[in-house]
Amino acid sequence: MIVHKKVLWITRTALFIAITVALQALTLQFGNQLLTGSIVNMILILAVMICGLPTGLTVGVITPVLPTLLGFGPLWPIVPIIIIGNMALASIWHFIGKIAIPIENISYIIALIIAALIKFLILYFGVALIALPLIPGLSDMQITTITGLFSYPQLITASIGGGLAIILLPALKRAILRDK
């Protein structure tokens, strides 16, 4: 039975990673950060809420690394900041989103607000104050552009991703429970 649980965990986690990276590659062609970021955040939240914190954390760590290895991800000095932001998002959703509150979905809404805000703050200040100074040779325009990408759009994409996850979670949970 223990082997079965480990295999199931590996399979589900790998599936969430594969879906996320494939959708990152697909939506990158459209050049729309709001689309790509929202989908990535939604899948990260679904991973943690359906499969648990270890899956959410694993997806949050691997999904910025793998695209960068494949040549379509962020600059390497930014990757650790994204990982920290993803881990914060997953952890907040795990601990707040799973609280049983009598008002339907209120814990999800609280998790959405807090997680989106924390991820935004981590990414904005982490990129602007830590990562960008470590990258030699960036022009002022490049610094401004990168800082802009990791500012308010991150709050928007985490919020949209959380909203989409809230909409999809009940149906996905029913589908999973039906198979048990």
CSV table of N, CA, C and O in Angstrom, one decimal, residues 41-121:
chain,number,residue,atom,x,y,z
A,41,ASN,N,-0.3,29.9,-12.1
A,41,ASN,CA,-0.8,30.0,-10.7
A,41,ASN,C,-2.0,29.2,-10.4
A,41,ASN,O,-2.1,28.5,-9.4
A,42,MET,N,-2.9,29.1,-11.4
A,42,MET,CA,-4.1,28.2,-11.2
A,42,MET,C,-3.7,26.7,-11.0
A,42,MET,O,-4.1,26.1,-10.1
A,43,ILE,N,-2.8,26.3,-11.8
A,43,ILE,CA,-2.3,24.9,-11.8
A,43,ILE,C,-1.6,24.6,-10.4
A,43,ILE,O,-1.7,23.6,-9.8
A,44,LEU,N,-0.8,25.6,-10.0
A,44,LEU,CA,0.0,25.5,-8.8
A,44,LEU,C,-1.0,25.3,-7.6
A,44,LEU,O,-0.9,24.5,-6.7
A,45,ILE,N,-2.1,26.2,-7.6
A,45,ILE,CA,-3.1,26.1,-6.6
A,45,ILE,C,-3.9,24.8,-6.6
A,45,ILE,O,-4.1,24.2,-5.6
A,46,LEU,N,-4.2,24.4,-7.8
A,46,LEU,CA,-5.0,23.1,-7.9
A,46,LEU,C,-4.1,22.0,-7.4
A,46,LEU,O,-4.6,21.0,-6.8
A,47,ALA,N,-2.8,22.0,-7.7
A,47,ALA,CA,-1.9,20.9,-7.3
A,47,ALA,C,-1.9,20.8,-5.8
A,47,ALA,O,-2.0,19.7,-5.2
A,48,VAL,N,-1.8,21.9,-5.1
A,48,VAL,CA,-1.7,21.9,-3.6
A,48,VAL,C,-3.1,21.6,-3.0
A,48,VAL,O,-3.1,20.8,-2.0
A,49,MET,N,-4.1,22.0,-3.6
A,49,MET,CA,-5.5,21.8,-3.0
A,49,MET,C,-6.0,20.4,-3.3
A,49,MET,O,-6.8,19.9,-2.5
A,50,ILE,N,-5.5,19.8,-4.4
A,50,ILE,CA,-6.0,18.5,-4.7
A,50,ILE,C,-5.1,17.4,-4.2
A,50,ILE,O,-5.5,16.4,-3.7
A,51,CYS,N,-3.8,17.6,-4.4
A,51,CYS,CA,-2.8,16.6,-4.0
A,51,CYS,C,-2.0,16.8,-2.8
A,51,CYS,O,-1.3,15.9,-2.3
A,52,GLY,N,-2.0,18.0,-2.2
A,52,GLY,CA,-1.4,18.3,-1.0
A,52,GLY,C,-0.1,19.2,-1.2
A,52,GLY,O,0.3,19.5,-2.3
A,53,LEU,N,0.4,19.7,0.0
A,53,LEU,CA,1.5,20.6,0.0
A,53,LEU,C,2.7,20.1,-0.7
A,53,LEU,O,3.4,20.8,-1.4
A,54,PRO,N,3.1,18.8,-0.5
A,54,PRO,CA,4.4,18.4,-1.1
A,54,PRO,C,4.3,18.5,-2.7
A,54,PRO,O,5.2,18.9,-3.3
A,55,THR,N,3.1,18.2,-3.2
A,55,THR,CA,2.9,18.3,-4.7
A,55,THR,C,3.0,19.8,-5.1
A,55,THR,O,3.7,20.1,-6.0
A,56,GLY,N,2.3,20.6,-4.4
A,56,GLY,CA,2.3,22.0,-4.7
A,56,GLY,C,3.7,22.6,-4.6
A,56,GLY,O,4.1,23.4,-5.5
A,57,LEU,N,4.5,22.3,-3.6
A,57,LEU,CA,5.8,22.8,-3.5
A,57,LEU,C,6.7,22.3,-4.6
A,57,LEU,O,7.5,23.0,-5.1
A,58,THR,N,6.6,21.0,-4.9
A,58,THR,CA,7.4,20.4,-6.0
A,58,THR,C,7.1,21.1,-7.3
A,58,THR,O,8.0,21.4,-8.1
A,59,VAL,N,5.8,21.3,-7.6
A,59,VAL,CA,5.4,22.0,-8.8
A,59,VAL,C,6.0,23.4,-8.8
A,59,VAL,O,6.5,23.9,-9.8
A,60,GLY,N,5.9,24.0,-7.7
A,60,GLY,CA,6.3,25.4,-7.6
A,60,GLY,C,7.8,25.6,-7.7
A,60,GLY,O,8.3,26.6,-8.2
A,61,VAL,N,8.6,24.5,-7.4
A,61,VAL,CA,10.1,24.6,-7.6
A,61,VAL,C,10.5,24.2,-9.0
A,61,VAL,O,11.3,24.9,-9.6
A,62,ILE,N,9.9,23.2,-9.5
A,62,ILE,CA,10.3,22.7,-10.9
A,62,ILE,C,9.8,23.6,-12.0
A,62,ILE,O,10.5,23.7,-13.0
A,63,THR,N,8.6,24.1,-11.9
A,63,THR,CA,8.1,24.8,-13.1
A,63,THR,C,8.8,26.1,-13.5
A,63,THR,O,8.7,26.5,-14.7
A,64,PRO,N,9.5,26.8,-12.6
A,64,PRO,CA,10.4,27.9,-13.2
A,64,PRO,C,11.7,27.4,-13.7
A,64,PRO,O,12.3,28.0,-14.5
A,65,VAL,N,12.2,26.3,-13.1
A,65,VAL,CA,13.5,25.7,-13.5
A,65,VAL,C,13.5,25.1,-14.9
A,65,VAL,O,14.3,25.3,-15.7
A,66,LEU,N,12.5,24.2,-15.1
A,66,LEU,CA,12.4,23.4,-16.3
A,66,LEU,C,12.3,24.3,-17.5
A,66,LEU,O,13.1,24.1,-18.5
A,67,PRO,N,11.4,25.3,-17.6
A,67,PRO,CA,11.4,26.2,-18.8
A,67,PRO,C,12.7,26.9,-19.0
A,67,PRO,O,13.1,27.1,-20.2
A,68,THR,N,13.4,27.3,-17.9
A,68,THR,CA,14.6,28.0,-18.1
A,68,THR,C,15.7,27.1,-18.7
A,68,THR,O,16.4,27.5,-19.6
A,69,LEU,N,15.7,25.8,-18.2
A,69,LEU,CA,16.6,24.8,-18.8
A,69,LEU,C,16.3,24.6,-20.3
A,69,LEU,O,17.2,24.4,-21.1
A,70,LEU,N,15.0,24.7,-20.6
A,70,LEU,CA,14.6,24.4,-22.0
A,70,LEU,C,14.7,25.7,-22.9
A,70,LEU,O,14.4,25.6,-24.1
A,71,GLY,N,15.0,26.8,-22.3
A,71,GLY,CA,15.3,28.0,-23.1
A,71,GLY,C,14.2,29.0,-23.2
A,71,GLY,O,14.3,30.0,-23.9
A,72,PHE,N,13.1,28.8,-22.5
A,72,PHE,CA,12.0,29.8,-22.6
A,72,PHE,C,11.5,30.3,-21.3
A,72,PHE,O,10.5,30.9,-21.2
A,73,GLY,N,12.3,30.1,-20.2
A,73,GLY,CA,12.0,30.6,-18.9
A,73,GLY,C,12.7,31.9,-18.6
A,73,GLY,O,13.3,32.5,-19.4
A,74,PRO,N,12.6,32.3,-17.3
A,74,PRO,CA,13.2,33.6,-16.9
A,74,PRO,C,14.7,33.5,-16.8
A,74,PRO,O,15.3,32.4,-16.9
A,75,LEU,N,15.3,34.6,-16.6
A,75,LEU,CA,16.8,34.6,-16.3
A,75,LEU,C,17.1,33.9,-15.1
A,75,LEU,O,16.3,33.9,-14.1
A,76,TRP,N,18.2,33.2,-15.0
A,76,TRP,CA,18.6,32.3,-13.9
A,76,TRP,C,18.6,33.1,-12.5
A,76,TRP,O,18.1,32.5,-11.6
A,77,PRO,N,19.1,34.3,-12.4
A,77,PRO,CA,19.1,34.9,-11.1
A,77,PRO,C,17.7,35.2,-10.6
A,77,PRO,O,17.5,35.4,-9.4
A,78,ILE,N,16.7,35.2,-11.5
A,78,ILE,CA,15.3,35.4,-11.1
A,78,ILE,C,14.6,34.2,-10.6
A,78,ILE,O,13.6,34.2,-9.8
A,79,VAL,N,15.1,33.0,-11.1
A,79,VAL,CA,14.4,31.7,-10.8
A,79,VAL,C,14.2,31.5,-9.3
A,79,VAL,O,13.2,31.1,-8.9
A,80,PRO,N,15.3,31.7,-8.5
A,80,PRO,CA,15.1,31.4,-7.0
A,80,PRO,C,14.0,32.3,-6.4
A,80,PRO,O,13.3,31.8,-5.5
A,81,ILE,N,13.9,33.5,-6.9
A,81,ILE,CA,12.8,34.4,-6.3
A,81,ILE,C,11.4,33.9,-6.7
A,81,ILE,O,10.5,33.9,-5.9
A,82,ILE,N,11.3,33.4,-8.0
A,82,ILE,CA,10.0,32.8,-8.4
A,82,ILE,C,9.7,31.6,-7.6
A,82,ILE,O,8.6,31.4,-7.2
A,83,ILE,N,10.7,30.8,-7.3
A,83,ILE,CA,10.5,29.6,-6.5
A,83,ILE,C,10.0,29.9,-5.1
A,83,ILE,O,9.0,29.3,-4.6
A,84,ILE,N,10.6,30.9,-4.5
A,84,ILE,CA,10.2,31.4,-3.2
A,84,ILE,C,8.7,31.9,-3.3
A,84,ILE,O,7.9,31.6,-2.4
A,85,GLY,N,8.4,32.7,-4.3
A,85,GLY,CA,7.0,33.2,-4.5
A,85,GLY,C,6.0,32.0,-4.6
A,85,GLY,O,5.0,32.0,-4.1
A,86,ASN,N,6.4,31.0,-5.5
A,86,ASN,CA,5.5,29.9,-5.7
A,86,ASN,C,5.3,29.1,-4.4
A,86,ASN,O,4.2,28.6,-4.1
A,87,MET,N,6.4,28.9,-3.6
A,87,MET,CA,6.3,28.1,-2.4
A,87,MET,C,5.4,28.9,-1.4
A,87,MET,O,4.6,28.2,-0.7
A,88,ALA,N,5.5,30.2,-1.4
A,88,ALA,CA,4.7,31.0,-0.5
A,88,ALA,C,3.2,30.8,-0.9
A,88,ALA,O,2.3,30.6,-0.1
A,89,LEU,N,2.9,30.9,-2.2
A,89,LEU,CA,1.6,30.8,-2.7
A,89,LEU,C,1.0,29.4,-2.3
A,89,LEU,O,-0.1,29.3,-1.8
A,90,ALA,N,1.8,28.4,-2.6
A,90,ALA,CA,1.3,27.0,-2.3
A,90,ALA,C,1.1,26.8,-0.8
A,90,ALA,O,0.1,26.3,-0.4
A,91,SER,N,2.0,27.3,0.0
A,91,SER,CA,1.9,27.1,1.5
A,91,SER,C,0.6,27.9,2.0
A,91,SER,O,-0.1,27.4,2.9
A,92,ILE,N,0.4,29.1,1.6
A,92,ILE,CA,-0.7,29.9,2.1
A,92,ILE,C,-2.0,29.2,1.7
A,92,ILE,O,-2.9,29.1,2.5
A,93,TRP,N,-2.1,28.7,0.4
A,93,TRP,CA,-3.3,28.0,0.0
A,93,TRP,C,-3.5,26.7,0.8
A,93,TRP,O,-4.6,26.4,1.1
A,94,HIS,N,-2.4,26.1,1.1
A,94,HIS,CA,-2.5,24.8,1.9
A,94,HIS,C,-3.1,25.1,3.3
A,94,HIS,O,-4.0,24.4,3.7
A,95,PHE,N,-2.5,26.1,3.9
A,95,PHE,CA,-2.9,26.3,5.3
A,95,PHE,C,-4.1,27.1,5.5
A,95,PHE,O,-4.9,26.9,6.4
A,96,ILE,N,-4.4,28.0,4.6
A,96,ILE,CA,-5.6,28.9,4.7
A,96,ILE,C,-6.8,28.3,3.9
A,96,ILE,O,-7.9,28.2,4.4
A,97,GLY,N,-6.5,27.9,2.7
A,97,GLY,CA,-7.6,27.4,1.8
A,97,GLY,C,-8.2,26.1,2.3
A,97,GLY,O,-9.4,25.8,1.9
A,98,LYS,N,-7.6,25.4,3.2
A,98,LYS,CA,-8.2,24.1,3.7
A,98,LYS,C,-8.9,24.3,5.0
A,98,LYS,O,-9.4,23.3,5.6
A,99,ILE,N,-9.0,25.5,5.5
A,99,ILE,CA,-9.7,25.7,6.8
A,99,ILE,C,-11.2,25.6,6.5
A,99,ILE,O,-11.7,26.2,5.6
A,100,ALA,N,-11.8,24.8,7.4
A,100,ALA,CA,-13.3,24.7,7.2
A,100,ALA,C,-14.0,25.9,7.9
A,100,ALA,O,-14.0,26.0,9.1
A,101,ILE,N,-14.6,26.7,7.0
A,101,ILE,CA,-15.3,27.8,7.5
A,101,ILE,C,-16.8,27.7,7.0
A,101,ILE,O,-16.9,27.3,5.8
A,102,PRO,N,-17.8,27.9,7.8
A,102,PRO,CA,-19.1,27.6,7.4
A,102,PRO,C,-19.6,28.4,6.1
A,102,PRO,O,-20.4,27.9,5.4
A,103,ILE,N,-19.1,29.5,5.9
A,103,ILE,CA,-19.5,30.3,4.7
A,103,ILE,C,-18.7,29.7,3.5
A,103,ILE,O,-17.5,29.6,3.5
A,104,GLU,N,-19.5,29.3,2.5
A,104,GLU,CA,-18.9,28.6,1.4
A,104,GLU,C,-17.8,29.4,0.7
A,104,GLU,O,-18.0,30.6,0.4
A,105,ASN,N,-16.7,28.8,0.5
A,105,ASN,CA,-15.5,29.3,-0.3
A,105,ASN,C,-14.8,30.5,0.4
A,105,ASN,O,-13.9,31.1,-0.2
A,106,ILE,N,-15.2,30.9,1.6
A,106,ILE,CA,-14.6,32.1,2.2
A,106,ILE,C,-13.1,31.8,2.5
A,106,ILE,O,-12.3,32.7,2.4
A,107,SER,N,-12.7,30.6,2.9
A,107,SER,CA,-11.3,30.3,3.1
A,107,SER,C,-10.5,30.4,1.8
A,107,SER,O,-9.4,30.8,1.8
A,108,TYR,N,-11.2,30.0,0.7
A,108,TYR,CA,-10.5,30.1,-0.6
A,108,TYR,C,-10.3,31.6,-0.9
A,108,TYR,O,-9.2,32.0,-1.4
A,109,ILE,N,-11.3,32.4,-0.6
A,109,ILE,CA,-11.1,33.8,-1.0
A,109,ILE,C,-10.1,34.5,-0.1
A,109,ILE,O,-9.3,35.3,-0.6
A,110,ILE,N,-10.0,34.1,1.2
A,110,ILE,CA,-9.0,34.7,2.1
A,110,ILE,C,-7.6,34.2,1.6
A,110,ILE,O,-6.7,35.0,1.5
A,111,ALA,N,-7.5,32.9,1.2
A,111,ALA,CA,-6.2,32.4,0.7
A,111,ALA,C,-5.8,33.1,-0.6
A,111,ALA,O,-4.7,33.5,-0.7
A,112,LEU,N,-6.8,33.4,-1.4
A,112,LEU,CA,-6.5,34.0,-2.7
A,112,LEU,C,-5.9,35.4,-2.4
A,112,LEU,O,-4.9,35.8,-3.0
A,113,ILE,N,-6.6,36.2,-1.6
A,113,ILE,CA,-6.1,37.6,-1.3
A,113,ILE,C,-4.7,37.6,-0.6
A,113,ILE,O,-3.8,38.3,-1.1
A,114,ILE,N,-4.6,36.8,0.4
A,114,ILE,CA,-3.3,36.8,1.1
A,114,ILE,C,-2.2,36.2,0.2
A,114,ILE,O,-1.1,36.8,0.1
A,115,ALA,N,-2.4,35.1,-0.4
A,115,ALA,CA,-1.4,34.5,-1.3
A,115,ALA,C,-1.0,35.3,-2.4
A,115,ALA,O,0.2,35.5,-2.7
A,116,ALA,N,-1.9,36.0,-3.1
A,116,ALA,CA,-1.6,36.8,-4.2
A,116,ALA,C,-0.8,38.0,-3.8
A,116,ALA,O,0.2,38.4,-4.4
A,117,LEU,N,-1.1,38.6,-2.6
A,117,LEU,CA,-0.4,39.8,-2.1
A,117,LEU,C,1.0,39.4,-1.7
A,117,LEU,O,2.0,40.1,-2.1
A,118,ILE,N,1.2,38.3,-1.0
A,118,ILE,CA,2.5,37.8,-0.6
A,118,ILE,C,3.4,37.5,-1.8
A,118,ILE,O,4.5,37.8,-1.8
A,119,LYS,N,2.8,36.7,-2.7
A,119,LYS,CA,3.6,36.3,-3.9
A,119,LYS,C,4.1,37.6,-4.6
A,119,LYS,O,5.2,37.7,-5.1
A,120,PHE,N,3.2,38.5,-4.8
A,120,PHE,CA,3.5,39.8,-5.5
A,120,PHE,C,4.6,40.5,-4.8
A,120,PHE,O,5.6,40.9,-5.4
A,121,LEU,N,4.6,40.6,-3.4
A,121,LEU,CA,5.6,41.3,-2.7
A,121,LEU,C,6.9,40.6,-2.8
A,121,LEU,O,8.0,41.2,-2.9
